[in-house]
Amino acid sequence: MRLAASLRYALYGLVLLLLGSGLVWLAAHYFDVVPGDAQRWAALSLAVHGAAAMAVLVVAGITIALHVARAWRERKNRVSGLAVAILLSAIAVTGYLLYYSGGEAARAAASAIHWVLGLVLPLLLAAHVCLGRRSSDGPAGY
């Protein structure tokens, strides 16, 4: 069960925006490889990242209603779809912890987990899409 093109492109675009803004933040915060004022780049990338994250939550909700429920009933691409859902949930939780966790050690751990999971998300989403396209021609349950 393929997503409508508008929803699919919105999701892909937002994931790329999240990846790009996250990479800029990593470059500015840890590696000091951005031109000019690294703090300014880090702050700007976080603002873009936060806005894109809120938009992804909306798109994920729409996707659950239109795509996940139907695909689950049809027993299509369940394993990779569940992996994407779990990964997105873990990213959302670690993002929440970045703002609301108590100590610096907890924030540092949440940050490391968040950016590692964020780097995995585009790869897992691409795998889910590829598996879905392949399984639409074959037996259900992949």
XYZ file of C-alpha atoms in Angstrom:
142
model
C 0.000 0.000 0.000
C 1.872 3.001 -1.291
C 1.560 6.471 0.225
C 0.039 9.238 -1.880
C 2.763 11.124 -3.732
C 2.157 14.374 -1.818
C 2.498 12.633 1.547
C 5.466 10.565 0.369
C 7.356 13.620 -0.894
C 6.511 15.598 2.249
C 7.907 12.791 4.394
C 11.050 12.373 2.294
C 11.656 16.113 2.194
C 11.192 16.504 5.934
C 13.492 13.573 6.705
C 16.148 15.142 4.446
C 15.646 18.503 6.178
C 16.021 16.813 9.567
C 19.131 14.993 8.413
C 20.651 18.142 6.926
C 19.921 20.352 9.923
C 21.160 17.642 12.277
C 24.388 17.269 10.316
C 24.936 21.028 10.379
C 24.432 21.008 14.142
C 26.890 18.124 14.544
C 29.427 19.908 12.349
C 29.054 23.170 14.281
C 28.871 21.663 17.752
C 31.414 18.858 17.668
C 33.669 19.322 14.683
C 33.913 23.105 14.241
C 33.923 22.760 10.459
C 31.245 25.328 9.565
C 32.234 28.706 8.144
C 31.931 31.735 10.426
C 30.289 31.686 13.818
C 29.744 28.043 14.889
C 27.316 29.005 17.673
C 25.129 30.875 15.222
C 25.085 27.898 12.841
C 24.270 25.546 15.727
C 21.390 27.746 16.909
C 19.966 28.164 13.404
C 20.215 24.458 12.643
C 18.434 23.620 15.918
C 15.592 26.003 15.073
C 15.168 24.426 11.626
C 15.499 20.944 13.132
C 12.818 21.613 15.740
C 10.370 23.008 13.187
C 10.949 20.060 10.851
C 10.522 17.631 13.758
C 7.103 19.106 14.564
C 6.094 18.781 10.916
C 7.289 15.156 10.861
C 5.057 14.414 13.842
C 2.061 15.696 11.862
C 3.038 13.732 8.752
C 3.671 10.607 10.865
C 0.184 10.907 12.339
C -1.355 11.184 8.888
C 0.768 8.257 7.741
C -0.455 6.113 10.625
C -4.069 6.838 9.710
C -3.735 6.379 5.963
C -0.883 3.944 5.450
C 0.102 1.992 8.545
C -3.362 0.806 9.564
C -4.203 -0.474 6.081
C -0.794 -2.054 5.466
C -0.936 -3.770 8.863
C -4.373 -5.246 8.083
C -3.054 -6.433 4.717
C 0.006 -7.925 6.451
C 2.408 -6.000 4.213
C 5.949 -4.949 5.133
C 5.274 -5.280 8.849
C 8.802 -5.873 10.145
C 10.453 -2.882 8.501
C 7.382 -0.711 9.100
C 7.421 -1.559 12.785
C 11.156 -0.836 12.876
C 10.546 2.621 11.353
C 7.777 3.320 13.877
C 9.942 2.230 16.820
C 12.891 4.267 15.569
C 10.750 7.388 15.095
C 9.327 6.918 18.584
C 12.804 6.555 20.084
C 13.961 9.683 18.247
C 10.960 11.606 19.577
C 11.618 10.411 23.139
C 15.306 11.291 23.015
C 14.434 14.676 21.497
C 12.063 15.276 24.408
C 14.769 14.257 26.869
C 17.162 16.763 25.313
C 14.867 19.536 26.498
C 13.491 18.120 29.718
C 16.059 15.741 31.225
C 17.571 16.861 34.503
C 21.342 16.616 34.483
C 24.084 17.159 31.961
C 24.988 13.457 31.911
C 21.414 12.520 30.979
C 21.332 15.213 28.288
C 24.678 14.071 26.862
C 23.443 10.474 26.678
C 20.130 11.532 25.093
C 22.023 13.670 22.580
C 24.351 10.866 21.519
C 21.500 8.378 21.189
C 19.354 10.941 19.346
C 21.914 11.770 16.686
C 22.941 8.144 16.135
C 19.288 7.145 15.667
C 18.781 10.171 13.434
C 21.579 9.012 11.164
C 19.991 5.558 10.954
C 16.480 6.840 10.122
C 17.026 7.682 6.416
C 18.670 4.301 5.858
C 15.863 2.399 7.558
C 13.194 4.423 5.767
C 14.872 3.699 2.418
C 15.010 -0.012 3.270
C 11.309 0.041 4.210
C 10.419 1.687 0.899
C 12.535 -0.770 -1.117
C 11.122 -3.776 0.721
C 7.606 -2.454 0.256
C 8.058 -2.050 -3.470
C 9.524 -5.524 -3.741
C 6.874 -7.196 -1.566
C 4.014 -5.598 -3.490
C 4.936 -7.988 -6.304
C 5.401 -11.002 -4.042
C 3.666 -12.713 -1.119
C 2.308 -10.694 1.833
C 4.019 -10.530 5.190
C 7.410 -8.958 4.452
